[in-house]
Coordinates of C-alpha atoms in Angstrom, one line a residue:
Chain W
X1 CA 47.9 116.5 96.6
X2 CA 48.7 118.1 93.2
X3 CA 49.5 115.5 90.6
X4 CA 50.1 115.8 86.8
X5 CA 49.1 113.2 84.4
X6 CA 50.4 113.4 80.8
X7 CA 47.7 112.4 78.4
X8 CA 47.5 112.2 74.7
X9 CA 45.9 115.4 73.3
X10 CA 44.5 113.4 70.4
X11 CA 42.9 110.4 72.2
X12 CA 43.2 111.0 75.9
X13 CA 45.3 107.8 76.6
X14 CA 48.3 108.0 78.9
X15 CA 51.6 109.0 77.1
X16 CA 55.2 108.3 78.1
X17 CA 58.6 109.6 77.3
X18 CA 60.2 107.5 74.6
X19 CA 64.1 107.5 74.7
X20 CA 64.3 106.5 71.0
X21 CA 62.3 109.5 69.8
X22 CA 63.2 111.8 72.6
X23 CA 59.5 112.7 72.6
X24 CA 56.4 111.6 74.5
X25 CA 54.4 109.0 72.6
X26 CA 51.0 107.6 72.8
X27 CA 50.9 103.8 72.7
X28 CA 47.2 103.9 71.9
X29 CA 47.0 106.1 68.8
X30 CA 50.7 106.4 68.0
X31 CA 50.9 110.2 68.2
X32 CA 54.2 111.8 69.3
X33 CA 54.6 115.1 71.1
X34 CA 57.7 117.2 71.9
X35 CA 58.3 118.2 75.5
X36 CA 57.6 121.9 74.6
X37 CA 54.2 120.9 73.1
X38 CA 53.3 119.1 76.3
X39 CA 54.4 121.9 78.6
X40 CA 51.9 124.2 76.9
X41 CA 49.2 121.6 76.4
X42 CA 45.8 122.2 78.0
X43 CA 45.9 118.5 79.0
X44 CA 48.5 119.2 81.5
X45 CA 46.8 119.8 84.7
X46 CA 47.5 120.7 88.3
X47 CA 50.4 123.1 87.6
X48 CA 51.1 125.4 90.5
X49 CA 52.2 129.0 90.0
X50 CA 55.7 128.5 91.5
X51 CA 56.4 125.4 89.4
X52 CA 59.3 127.0 87.6
X53 CA 61.3 127.9 90.7
X54 CA 64.4 125.6 90.5
X55 CA 66.6 124.4 93.3
X56 CA 69.0 127.0 94.7
X57 CA 71.3 125.9 97.5
X58 CA 71.5 129.2 99.2
X59 CA 67.7 129.6 99.2
X60 CA 67.4 126.0 100.2
X61 CA 69.7 126.4 103.2
X62 CA 68.0 129.7 104.3
X63 CA 64.4 129.0 103.8
X64 CA 63.4 125.5 102.8
X65 CA 65.6 123.0 104.7
X66 CA 64.2 123.7 108.1
X67 CA 60.6 123.8 107.0
X68 CA 58.8 120.6 107.7
X69 CA 56.8 119.9 104.6
X70 CA 53.5 118.3 105.5
X71 CA 53.5 115.8 102.7
X72 CA 50.6 113.5 102.1
X73 CA 51.6 110.1 100.9
X74 CA 48.4 109.3 99.1
X75 CA 46.9 110.7 95.9
X76 CA 43.8 110.2 93.8
X77 CA 44.4 108.7 90.4
X78 CA 42.7 111.0 87.9
X79 CA 42.3 108.2 85.5
X80 CA 40.6 105.5 87.6
X81 CA 39.9 107.3 90.8
X82 CA 41.8 104.9 93.0
X83 CA 43.5 106.2 96.1
X84 CA 47.2 105.4 95.7
X85 CA 49.8 105.3 98.4
X86 CA 53.3 106.6 97.6
X87 CA 56.6 107.0 99.3
X88 CA 57.0 110.5 100.7
X89 CA 59.8 111.1 98.2
X90 CA 58.1 109.8 95.1
X91 CA 58.0 112.2 92.3
X92 CA 57.0 110.0 89.4
X93 CA 55.2 106.7 89.6
X94 CA 52.5 104.6 88.0
X95 CA 49.0 103.9 89.3
X96 CA 49.1 100.2 90.2
X97 CA 45.4 99.8 89.2
X98 CA 45.3 101.5 85.7
X99 CA 49.1 101.9 85.0
X100 CA 48.6 105.6 84.4
X101 CA 51.8 107.7 84.6
X102 CA 51.6 110.3 87.3
X103 CA 53.9 113.1 88.3
X104 CA 53.4 114.4 91.9
X105 CA 54.2 117.9 91.0
X106 CA 54.1 119.1 94.6
X107 CA 57.4 117.5 95.1
X108 CA 59.1 119.5 92.4
X109 CA 57.8 122.8 93.5
X110 CA 58.8 125.4 96.0
X111 CA 62.4 125.4 95.1
X112 CA 62.6 121.6 94.9
X113 CA 62.5 121.6 91.1
X114 CA 65.6 120.0 89.7
X115 CA 67.9 122.3 87.8
X116 CA 68.3 119.9 85.0
X117 CA 67.8 116.4 83.8
X118 CA 69.5 114.0 81.4
X119 CA 66.6 112.2 79.6
X120 CA 66.8 108.5 79.0
X121 CA 68.6 107.6 75.8
X122 CA 68.6 103.8 76.1
X123 CA 65.3 102.2 75.5
X124 CA 64.1 99.3 77.7
X125 CA 64.1 97.1 74.6
X126 CA 67.9 97.6 74.3
X127 CA 68.5 96.4 77.9
X128 CA 68.7 92.6 77.2
X129 CA 71.4 93.2 74.7
X130 CA 73.2 95.5 77.1
X131 CA 73.0 92.9 79.8
X132 CA 74.2 90.1 77.5
X133 CA 77.2 92.3 76.7
X134 CA 77.8 92.6 80.4
X135 CA 77.8 88.8 80.7
X136 CA 80.4 88.5 77.9
X137 CA 83.9 87.5 79.1
X138 CA 82.6 86.8 82.6
X139 CA 84.6 83.6 82.8
X140 CA 83.3 82.6 86.3
X141 CA 79.6 82.6 85.5
X142 CA 78.0 79.3 86.6
X143 CA 77.3 76.9 83.6
X144 CA 73.5 77.0 84.2
X145 CA 73.3 80.7 84.8
X146 CA 71.7 81.5 81.5
X147 CA 69.1 78.8 81.8
X148 CA 68.3 79.3 85.5
X149 CA 68.5 83.0 86.0
X150 CA 65.6 85.3 85.4
X151 CA 65.5 89.1 85.0
X152 CA 62.7 89.7 87.5
X153 CA 62.2 93.5 87.3
X154 CA 63.4 96.2 85.0
X155 CA 62.6 99.7 86.2
X156 CA 63.6 103.0 84.6
X157 CA 64.3 105.4 87.4
X158 CA 65.4 109.0 87.4
X159 CA 67.7 109.2 90.4
X160 CA 68.2 112.5 92.2
X161 CA 71.9 113.6 92.1
X162 CA 73.8 116.5 93.5
X163 CA 76.5 117.9 91.2
X164 CA 79.1 119.5 93.4
X165 CA 81.8 121.9 92.2
X166 CA 84.4 123.7 94.3
X167 CA 87.7 125.6 94.3
X168 CA 90.2 123.7 96.5
X169 CA 93.4 125.1 98.0
X170 CA 95.7 122.6 99.5
X171 CA 98.9 122.6 101.5
X172 CA 100.8 119.4 102.0
X173 CA 103.9 118.6 104.0
X174 CA 105.4 115.2 103.1
X175 CA 108.3 113.0 104.1
X176 CA 110.0 111.7 101.0
X177 CA 113.2 110.0 99.9
X178 CA 115.2 109.5 96.8
X179 CA 117.7 106.5 96.4
X180 CA 120.5 105.6 94.1
X181 CA 122.5 102.4 94.1
X182 CA 125.9 101.7 92.7
X183 CA 128.6 99.1 92.8
X184 CA 131.7 99.7 95.0
X185 CA 134.0 96.7 94.8
X186 CA 132.4 93.8 96.6
X187 CA 129.6 95.9 97.9
X188 CA 126.4 97.4 96.6
X189 CA 126.0 100.9 98.0
X190 CA 122.6 102.4 98.4
X191 CA 122.5 106.1 99.2
X192 CA 119.1 107.4 100.4
X193 CA 118.5 111.1 100.6
X194 CA 115.7 112.2 102.9
X195 CA 113.6 115.3 102.2
X196 CA 110.6 117.2 103.4
X197 CA 108.4 118.3 100.5
X198 CA 106.3 121.4 101.0
X199 CA 103.6 121.7 98.4
X200 CA 100.8 124.2 97.9
X201 CA 98.4 124.4 95.1
X202 CA 94.8 124.8 94.0
X203 CA 92.4 123.2 91.7
X204 CA 88.8 123.6 90.4
X205 CA 86.3 120.9 90.2
X206 CA 82.9 120.9 88.5
X207 CA 79.9 118.7 88.6
X208 CA 81.0 115.8 90.7
X209 CA 78.0 113.5 90.9
X210 CA 76.7 112.2 94.3
X211 CA 73.4 110.5 94.5
X212 CA 70.9 112.3 96.7
X213 CA 68.7 109.3 97.5
X214 CA 69.2 107.5 100.8
X215 CA 67.6 104.3 99.6
X216 CA 69.9 104.1 96.5
X217 CA 73.1 102.1 96.9
X218 CA 76.0 104.6 96.8
X219 CA 78.5 102.3 95.3
X220 CA 76.0 101.2 92.6
X221 CA 75.4 104.8 91.7
X222 CA 79.1 105.7 91.8
X223 CA 79.7 102.8 89.4
X224 CA 77.3 103.9 86.7
X225 CA 79.3 107.0 86.1
X226 CA 80.2 108.8 83.9
X227 CA 77.3 110.8 82.5
X228 CA 77.8 113.1 79.5
X229 CA 76.7 116.4 80.9
X230 CA 76.3 117.8 77.4
X231 CA 72.9 116.1 77.4
X232 CA 71.7 118.0 80.4
X233 CA 68.5 119.9 79.6
X234 CA 66.3 122.1 81.7
X235 CA 64.0 120.0 83.9
X236 CA 60.5 119.2 82.8
X237 CA 58.2 116.8 84.5
X238 CA 57.3 115.4 81.1
X239 CA 60.6 113.6 80.9
X240 CA 59.5 111.6 84.0
X241 CA 56.3 110.3 82.4
X242 CA 56.6 106.5 82.1
X243 CA 59.4 106.3 84.6
X244 CA 59.8 106.2 88.4
X245 CA 61.5 109.1 90.1
X246 CA 62.1 110.2 93.7
X247 CA 63.0 113.6 95.0
X248 CA 66.2 113.9 97.0
X249 CA 66.0 112.8 100.6
X250 CA 69.6 113.5 101.5
X251 CA 70.4 117.2 101.4
X252 CA 73.6 118.5 99.9
X253 CA 75.2 119.2 103.4
X254 CA 75.0 115.5 104.2
X255 CA 76.4 114.3 100.9
X256 CA 79.1 117.0 100.3
X257 CA 81.6 114.9 102.3
X258 CA 81.6 112.3 99.5
X259 CA 82.5 114.9 96.8
X260 CA 85.1 116.4 99.2
X261 CA 86.7 113.0 99.7
X262 CA 87.1 112.6 96.0
X263 CA 88.5 116.1 95.5
X264 CA 91.0 115.6 98.3
X265 CA 92.2 112.3 96.7
X266 CA 92.8 114.0 93.4
X267 CA 94.5 117.2 94.6
X268 CA 96.7 115.2 96.9
X269 CA 97.8 113.0 94.0
X270 CA 98.5 116.2 91.9
X271 CA 100.5 117.8 94.7
X272 CA 102.5 114.6 95.5
X273 CA 103.3 113.6 91.9
X274 CA 106.8 115.0 92.2
X275 CA 109.0 113.0 89.9
X276 CA 111.9 111.1 91.4
X277 CA 110.6 110.9 95.0
X278 CA 109.1 108.1 97.0
X279 CA 106.7 109.6 99.5
X280 CA 107.0 107.8 102.8
X281 CA 104.6 109.7 104.9
X282 CA 102.4 112.7 105.4
X283 CA 103.5 115.3 108.0
X284 CA 100.5 117.5 107.7
X285 CA 97.9 118.9 105.4
X286 CA 95.5 121.8 105.1
X287 CA 92.7 121.9 102.6
X288 CA 90.3 124.7 102.0
X289 CA 87.1 124.5 100.0
X290 CA 85.5 127.6 98.6
X291 CA 83.0 128.6 95.8
X292 CA 81.1 125.4 96.5
X293 CA 78.4 125.0 93.8
X294 CA 75.5 122.6 94.0
X295 CA 73.1 121.6 91.2
X296 CA 70.2 119.3 91.7
X297 CA 69.7 117.0 88.7
X298 CA 67.9 113.9 87.7
X299 CA 70.0 111.2 86.0
X300 CA 68.5 108.2 84.2
X301 CA 69.2 104.7 85.6
X302 CA 67.7 101.3 84.8
X303 CA 67.5 99.0 87.9
X304 CA 67.4 95.3 87.1
X305 CA 66.8 92.6 89.6
X306 CA 68.0 89.2 88.5
X307 CA 67.4 86.0 90.5
X308 CA 69.6 83.0 90.4
X309 CA 69.2 80.0 92.8
X310 CA 67.0 82.0 95.1
X311 CA 69.5 84.9 95.5
X312 CA 68.9 88.4 94.0
X313 CA 71.5 90.2 92.0
X314 CA 70.9 93.8 91.2
X315 CA 72.3 95.5 88.2
X316 CA 72.2 99.2 87.3
X317 CA 72.3 100.4 83.7
X318 CA 73.3 104.0 82.9
X319 CA 70.2 105.2 81.0
X320 CA 72.3 107.5 78.9
X321 CA 75.3 105.4 77.9
X322 CA 74.1 101.9 78.5
X323 CA 77.0 101.0 80.9
X324 CA 75.9 98.0 83.0
X325 CA 77.3 97.5 86.5
X326 CA 76.5 94.9 89.1
X327 CA 77.5 91.7 90.8
X328 CA 77.3 88.3 89.3
X329 CA 77.3 84.8 90.9
X330 CA 80.7 83.0 90.9
X331 CA 81.2 79.3 90.1
X332 CA 83.9 78.5 92.6
X333 CA 84.8 75.3 90.7
X334 CA 85.7 77.6 87.7
X335 CA 87.6 79.9 90.0
X336 CA 89.8 77.1 91.4
X337 CA 90.3 75.6 88.0
X338 CA 91.7 79.0 86.8
X339 CA 93.8 79.3 90.0
X340 CA 95.5 75.9 89.4
X341 CA 95.9 76.2 85.7
X342 CA 99.3 78.0 86.0
X343 CA 100.4 75.3 88.5
X344 CA 99.6 72.6 86.0
X345 CA 101.3 74.4 83.1
X346 CA 104.4 75.5 85.0
X347 CA 104.9 72.1 86.6
X348 CA 104.3 70.2 83.4
X349 CA 107.1 72.4 81.8
X350 CA 109.3 71.7 84.8
X351 CA 108.6 68.0 84.6
X352 CA 109.4 68.0 80.9
X353 CA 112.6 69.8 81.5
X354 CA 113.6 67.4 84.3
X355 CA 112.8 64.4 82.1
X356 CA 115.1 65.9 79.5
X357 CA 117.9 66.5 82.1
X358 CA 117.6 63.1 83.7
X359 CA 116.7 60.8 80.9
X360 CA 117.5 62.4 77.5
X361 CA 120.5 64.7 77.8
Chain K
X1 CA 148.5 43.8 97.2
X2 CA 148.9 47.1 99.0
X3 CA 151.3 45.6 101.5
X4 CA 153.4 44.1 98.7
X5 CA 153.6 47.4 97.0
X6 CA 154.5 49.2 100.3
X7 CA 157.2 46.6 101.1
X8 CA 158.7 46.9 97.6
X9 CA 158.9 50.7 97.9
X10 CA 160.3 50.5 101.4
X11 CA 162.9 48.0 100.2
X12 CA 163.8 50.3 97.4
X13 CA 164.4 53.1 99.9
X14 CA 166.5 50.9 102.1
X15 CA 168.5 49.5 99.2
X16 CA 169.3 52.9 97.8
X17 CA 169.9 54.2 101.4
X18 CA 169.1 57.7 100.4
X19 CA 169.7 60.5 102.9
X20 CA 166.4 61.8 101.7
X21 CA 164.6 59.0 103.6
X22 CA 163.8 61.3 106.5
X23 CA 160.4 61.4 108.1
X24 CA 158.8 64.1 105.8
X25 CA 159.8 62.5 102.6
X26 CA 157.2 60.2 101.1
X27 CA 158.5 56.6 101.0
X28 CA 157.4 56.4 97.3
X29 CA 159.5 59.4 96.2
X30 CA 162.2 58.6 93.7
X31 CA 165.8 58.8 94.9
X32 CA 166.6 61.7 92.6
X33 CA 163.7 63.7 91.5
X34 CA 165.7 65.8 89.0
X35 CA 166.6 62.6 87.2
X36 CA 163.0 61.2 87.3
X37 CA 161.5 60.2 84.0
X38 CA 157.9 59.2 83.4
X39 CA 157.3 55.5 83.0
X40 CA 154.4 53.1 82.8
X41 CA 154.2 50.7 85.7
X42 CA 151.4 48.5 84.7
X43 CA 151.9 46.3 87.7
X44 CA 151.4 49.1 90.2
X45 CA 148.4 48.5 92.4
X46 CA 145.5 51.0 92.0
X47 CA 144.4 51.1 95.6
X48 CA 147.0 52.1 98.1
X49 CA 145.3 52.2 101.5
X50 CA 148.1 53.4 103.8
X51 CA 145.5 55.0 106.1
X52 CA 143.8 51.6 106.4
X53 CA 140.3 52.8 105.6
X54 CA 139.1 49.9 103.6
X55 CA 138.6 46.2 104.0
X56 CA 139.9 43.7 101.5
X57 CA 136.5 43.0 100.1
X58 CA 135.9 46.7 99.7
X59 CA 139.2 47.1 97.9
X60 CA 138.2 44.3 95.6
X61 CA 135.0 46.0 94.8
X62 CA 136.8 49.2 94.1
X63 CA 139.3 47.5 91.9
X64 CA 136.5 46.1 89.7
X65 CA 135.2 49.6 89.1
X66 CA 138.7 50.9 88.4
X67 CA 139.2 48.1 85.8
X68 CA 135.9 49.0 84.2
X69 CA 137.0 52.7 83.8
X70 CA 140.3 51.6 82.4
X71 CA 138.6 49.2 79.9
X72 CA 135.8 51.5 78.8
X73 CA 137.7 54.7 78.5
X74 CA 141.4 54.0 78.5
X75 CA 142.0 56.2 81.5
X76 CA 143.8 55.2 84.7
X77 CA 142.2 55.5 88.1
X78 CA 144.0 55.3 91.4
X79 CA 142.9 55.6 95.1
X80 CA 145.5 56.5 97.6
X81 CA 145.0 57.0 101.3
X82 CA 147.6 58.1 103.8
X83 CA 147.9 59.4 107.4
X84 CA 150.0 62.3 106.2
X85 CA 150.7 64.4 103.2
X86 CA 154.5 64.7 103.9
X87 CA 154.5 68.4 104.2
X88 CA 153.1 68.8 100.7
X89 CA 149.8 70.2 99.7
X90 CA 147.2 67.5 99.2
X91 CA 147.1 68.4 95.5
X92 CA 150.9 68.1 95.0
X93 CA 151.0 65.0 97.1
X94 CA 148.3 63.4 95.0
X95 CA 150.0 64.4 91.7
X96 CA 153.4 63.2 92.9
X97 CA 152.1 59.9 94.0
X98 CA 150.4 59.4 90.6
X99 CA 153.5 60.5 88.6
X100 CA 156.2 58.8 90.6
X101 CA 154.1 55.6 91.0
X102 CA 154.2 55.3 87.2
X103 CA 150.4 55.6 86.9
X104 CA 148.5 56.7 83.8
X105 CA 147.6 55.1 80.5
X106 CA 148.7 56.1 77.1
X107 CA 151.4 58.4 75.9
X108 CA 150.1 61.3 78.0
X109 CA 149.6 59.1 81.2
X110 CA 145.9 59.9 81.2
X111 CA 144.0 59.1 84.4
X112 CA 143.4 60.4 87.8
X113 CA 144.0 59.8 91.5
X114 CA 141.9 60.3 94.5
X115 CA 144.0 61.0 97.5
X116 CA 142.5 60.9 101.0
X117 CA 144.6 62.4 103.7
X118 CA 143.8 61.4 107.3
X119 CA 146.5 63.6 108.9
X120 CA 145.3 65.3 112.0
X121 CA 144.5 68.9 111.3
X122 CA 144.9 68.3 107.6
X123 CA 142.1 65.9 106.8
X124 CA 140.9 66.2 103.3
X125 CA 140.9 64.7 99.8
X126 CA 142.1 65.8 96.4
X127 CA 141.3 64.5 92.9
X128 CA 144.2 65.1 90.5
X129 CA 144.0 64.3 86.8
X130 CA 146.6 64.1 84.2
X131 CA 146.7 63.9 80.4
X132 CA 143.4 63.8 78.5
X133 CA 141.5 63.1 81.7
X134 CA 142.2 66.7 82.7
X135 CA 139.6 67.9 80.3
X136 CA 136.9 66.2 82.4
X137 CA 138.1 67.6 85.7
X138 CA 136.7 71.0 85.2
X139 CA 135.9 73.2 88.2
X140 CA 132.2 72.5 87.9
X141 CA 132.7 68.8 87.6
X142 CA 135.2 68.7 90.5
X143 CA 132.8 70.6 92.7
X144 CA 130.0 68.2 91.8
X145 CA 132.2 65.2 92.5
X146 CA 133.2 66.7 95.9
X147 CA 129.6 67.6 96.7
X148 CA 128.8 63.9 96.4
X149 CA 131.9 62.8 98.3
X150 CA 131.7 65.2 101.2
X151 CA 128.9 63.7 103.2
X152 CA 130.6 60.3 103.1
X153 CA 133.9 61.7 104.2
X154 CA 132.4 63.7 107.0
X155 CA 130.4 60.8 108.3
X156 CA 133.5 58.5 108.1
X157 CA 131.8 56.3 105.5
X158 CA 135.0 56.3 103.4
X159 CA 134.6 53.0 101.5
X160 CA 131.0 53.8 100.3
X161 CA 132.2 57.3 99.4
X162 CA 135.0 56.0 97.3
X163 CA 132.8 53.4 95.6
X164 CA 130.3 56.2 94.7
X165 CA 133.2 58.3 93.6
X166 CA 134.4 55.5 91.2
X167 CA 130.9 55.2 89.8
X168 CA 130.7 58.9 89.3
X169 CA 134.1 59.0 87.5
X170 CA 132.8 56.3 85.1
X171 CA 129.7 58.5 84.5
X172 CA 131.8 61.6 84.1
X173 CA 133.9 60.0 81.4
X174 CA 130.8 58.7 79.7
X175 CA 128.7 61.9 79.7
X176 CA 131.2 64.6 80.3
X177 CA 129.4 65.6 83.5
X178 CA 128.0 64.1 86.7
X179 CA 124.4 62.7 86.9
X180 CA 121.9 65.4 87.6
X181 CA 120.5 65.5 91.2
X182 CA 117.0 66.4 92.0
X183 CA 118.2 68.6 94.8
X184 CA 120.0 70.7 92.2
X185 CA 116.6 71.8 91.1
X186 CA 115.2 73.0 94.4
X187 CA 115.3 76.6 93.3
X188 CA 113.4 75.6 90.1
X189 CA 110.7 74.0 92.2
X190 CA 110.5 77.1 94.5
X191 CA 110.4 79.3 91.4
X192 CA 107.6 77.1 90.0
X193 CA 105.6 77.4 93.2
X194 CA 106.0 81.1 93.6
X195 CA 105.3 81.8 89.9
X196 CA 102.3 79.5 90.0
X197 CA 100.9 81.3 93.0
X198 CA 101.4 84.7 91.5
X199 CA 100.0 83.7 88.1
X200 CA 97.1 81.7 89.8
X201 CA 96.1 84.6 91.9
X202 CA 96.4 87.0 89.0
X203 CA 94.6 84.8 86.5
X204 CA 91.7 83.8 88.8
X205 CA 91.7 87.1 90.7
X206 CA 91.2 89.1 87.5
X207 CA 88.3 86.9 86.5
X208 CA 86.8 87.2 89.9
X209 CA 87.1 91.0 90.0
X210 CA 85.3 91.2 86.7
X211 CA 82.3 89.6 88.3
X212 CA 81.7 92.6 90.5
X213 CA 81.8 96.0 88.9
X214 CA 80.2 97.9 91.7
X215 CA 82.8 99.9 93.6
X216 CA 83.1 103.2 95.4
X217 CA 84.3 106.0 93.2
X218 CA 87.9 107.1 94.0
X219 CA 89.2 110.6 93.1
X220 CA 87.6 113.2 91.0
X221 CA 90.1 113.5 88.2
X222 CA 87.3 113.2 85.6
X223 CA 85.7 116.3 87.1
X224 CA 88.7 118.5 87.5
X225 CA 88.5 121.7 85.4
X226 CA 91.1 121.3 82.7
X227 CA 94.1 123.5 83.3
X228 CA 92.9 124.6 86.7
X229 CA 95.6 122.9 88.7
X230 CA 98.1 125.5 89.9
X231 CA 101.1 124.6 92.1
X232 CA 102.0 127.8 94.0
X233 CA 104.7 126.3 96.2
X234 CA 107.1 123.4 95.7
X235 CA 109.9 123.3 98.2
X236 CA 112.2 120.3 98.6
X237 CA 114.0 120.6 101.9
X238 CA 117.0 118.3 102.1
X239 CA 117.5 116.6 105.5
X240 CA 120.2 114.0 105.4
X241 CA 121.6 111.0 103.5
X242 CA 121.9 107.5 104.8
X243 CA 124.2 105.0 103.2
X244 CA 123.8 101.2 103.3
X245 CA 126.6 98.9 102.1
X246 CA 125.5 95.4 101.2
X247 CA 127.9 92.7 100.3
X248 CA 127.4 91.4 96.8
X249 CA 126.2 87.9 96.5
X250 CA 129.1 85.8 95.3
X251 CA 128.7 83.7 92.2
X252 CA 130.5 80.8 93.9
X253 CA 128.1 80.6 96.8
X254 CA 126.9 77.0 96.4
X255 CA 123.9 75.5 97.9
X256 CA 124.2 72.4 100.0
X257 CA 128.0 72.1 99.9
X258 CA 131.3 73.8 100.2
X259 CA 133.6 75.1 97.5
X260 CA 136.3 72.9 96.2
X261 CA 139.9 74.1 96.3
X262 CA 140.3 73.8 92.6
X263 CA 143.3 74.3 90.3
X264 CA 142.9 74.2 86.5
X265 CA 146.6 73.5 86.1
X266 CA 149.4 72.8 88.5
X267 CA 152.6 70.9 88.4
X268 CA 153.7 67.9 90.4
X269 CA 157.2 67.8 91.8
X270 CA 158.2 65.7 88.8
X271 CA 157.0 68.4 86.4
X272 CA 153.8 66.7 85.3
X273 CA 150.8 68.9 84.5
X274 CA 147.6 68.1 86.5
X275 CA 144.2 69.5 87.1
X276 CA 141.9 68.9 90.1
X277 CA 140.6 69.9 93.4
X278 CA 139.4 68.7 96.8
X279 CA 138.1 69.7 100.2
X280 CA 138.9 69.4 103.8
X281 CA 136.7 67.5 106.3

């Protein structure tokens, strides 16, 4: 299996992408190299001739999707010679024996090369601060959370994403009403006028991100949005050096529904935001999607496993913006204290008022 | 005492032999109303129980309370019961009894009377006040007094009702209002519970929701191409109009009691000005 190992041209030690410098750096001799330098470097090995063929959905649908790629799941580490097993979707990994960074180039060839990548901008050193900011103002954290929880694993991962774009034309038929109330002697009169609203419109969407990895939690990946696409650069395997990366294992056809659902929500809101009406029901709808565009990109995410009282809590950190998302343990005693605080305050005020009414006034 | 008073009045009617002494004329009416002039009859009894609702001991207890009001505030206080109202409204009957009986203290004949009428089909009571006492017998105060009296009247517990009434009148003169009741604040407690629940859920719920920031993405507004939305059709088809008429809530809808038949100012047959109100039972 073809693999690429990025090594320092000066000393031959493994080199990894450094977000702070936006270059590959050698931890052994301290040399730094731009991506362009590495791409042309003689130290780069195992590059196939079709390496530069990027993903194209039409081509993928016609030629690639139905081909069963006979992918081996082991490779020989060029640094230490060990036979290393990988997941069949692994694109970038580390040798567990010598910690050498390896890019399995075969999995980014043959039209499977990502169209673009957002390189990591947040360094792993900045993560504790980002996580501590995430803990701020979390009022229900258990008292001993900081002393008893441990960040077990921090992994920088390039997650495969589909970026969907489309032109959407929609027709909606809605039941709606508009009410006015006025006084008429001893009565309040409410006049409700009933309408059918017929709406048609269109809208364009671009680059809606949907993660293309089955094993990645969809909600977790939705939550690390948004990414600033101005940082998208043409894909180079060199960006993956020092990080983990998988190729997509869920093709665009299977993930398109998630982008479509989001587009439908938005165009429906636009079409129904008619001032002055209360929409009471939907009579019918017709939505057509055309000019569907798909890009295959790699987006940077740090995955952090935290353990507290034997339970694992997973956080994800947007590797570009530093946004942290996740689920934290809740101290129920603190929850109920907050729940009853308004009771105590309100009834203390009522009691004071009644004392005034009954005993002072 | 009551019997003496009744006998004296009856004797007066017999002596004067008035033609007006027919069945519908109160026995305590003066012979010639047009010639009537206010007077102070300090010897008049303050409890006239013609409907025979009270025992002697109860009357004695009531009298003590009446004396206390007279002593503490200088206002007269009278309790009058009868089996009829002589064709008069309960208010006028109460006011006439007070005025023609020579009740009231001071130059303006300040004081009040509670008249309990046990006439079949016309059972009820009325508190009528004269002179400075009128300023205490506001609509709110009369309603509060009647709220307290009503359960006693309806249950036939007349003596206890009147004893409570006398205590309340003493409190009214002392504080300008009746003592607060916890039941008046039911709505405050309900408001407190509802507000606490809403605030509790909001306060604790917002903290809880901040503990989980992993959620499905909804909508794609951030990914819509700016200016690309185009509404090509927007037809509003009118169908029909429905009209609902809801009665307005009345300000005088009271919780836990009826509404007193109140009059801020009315005249007795003798021309005296009174305020007061009462209810049927």
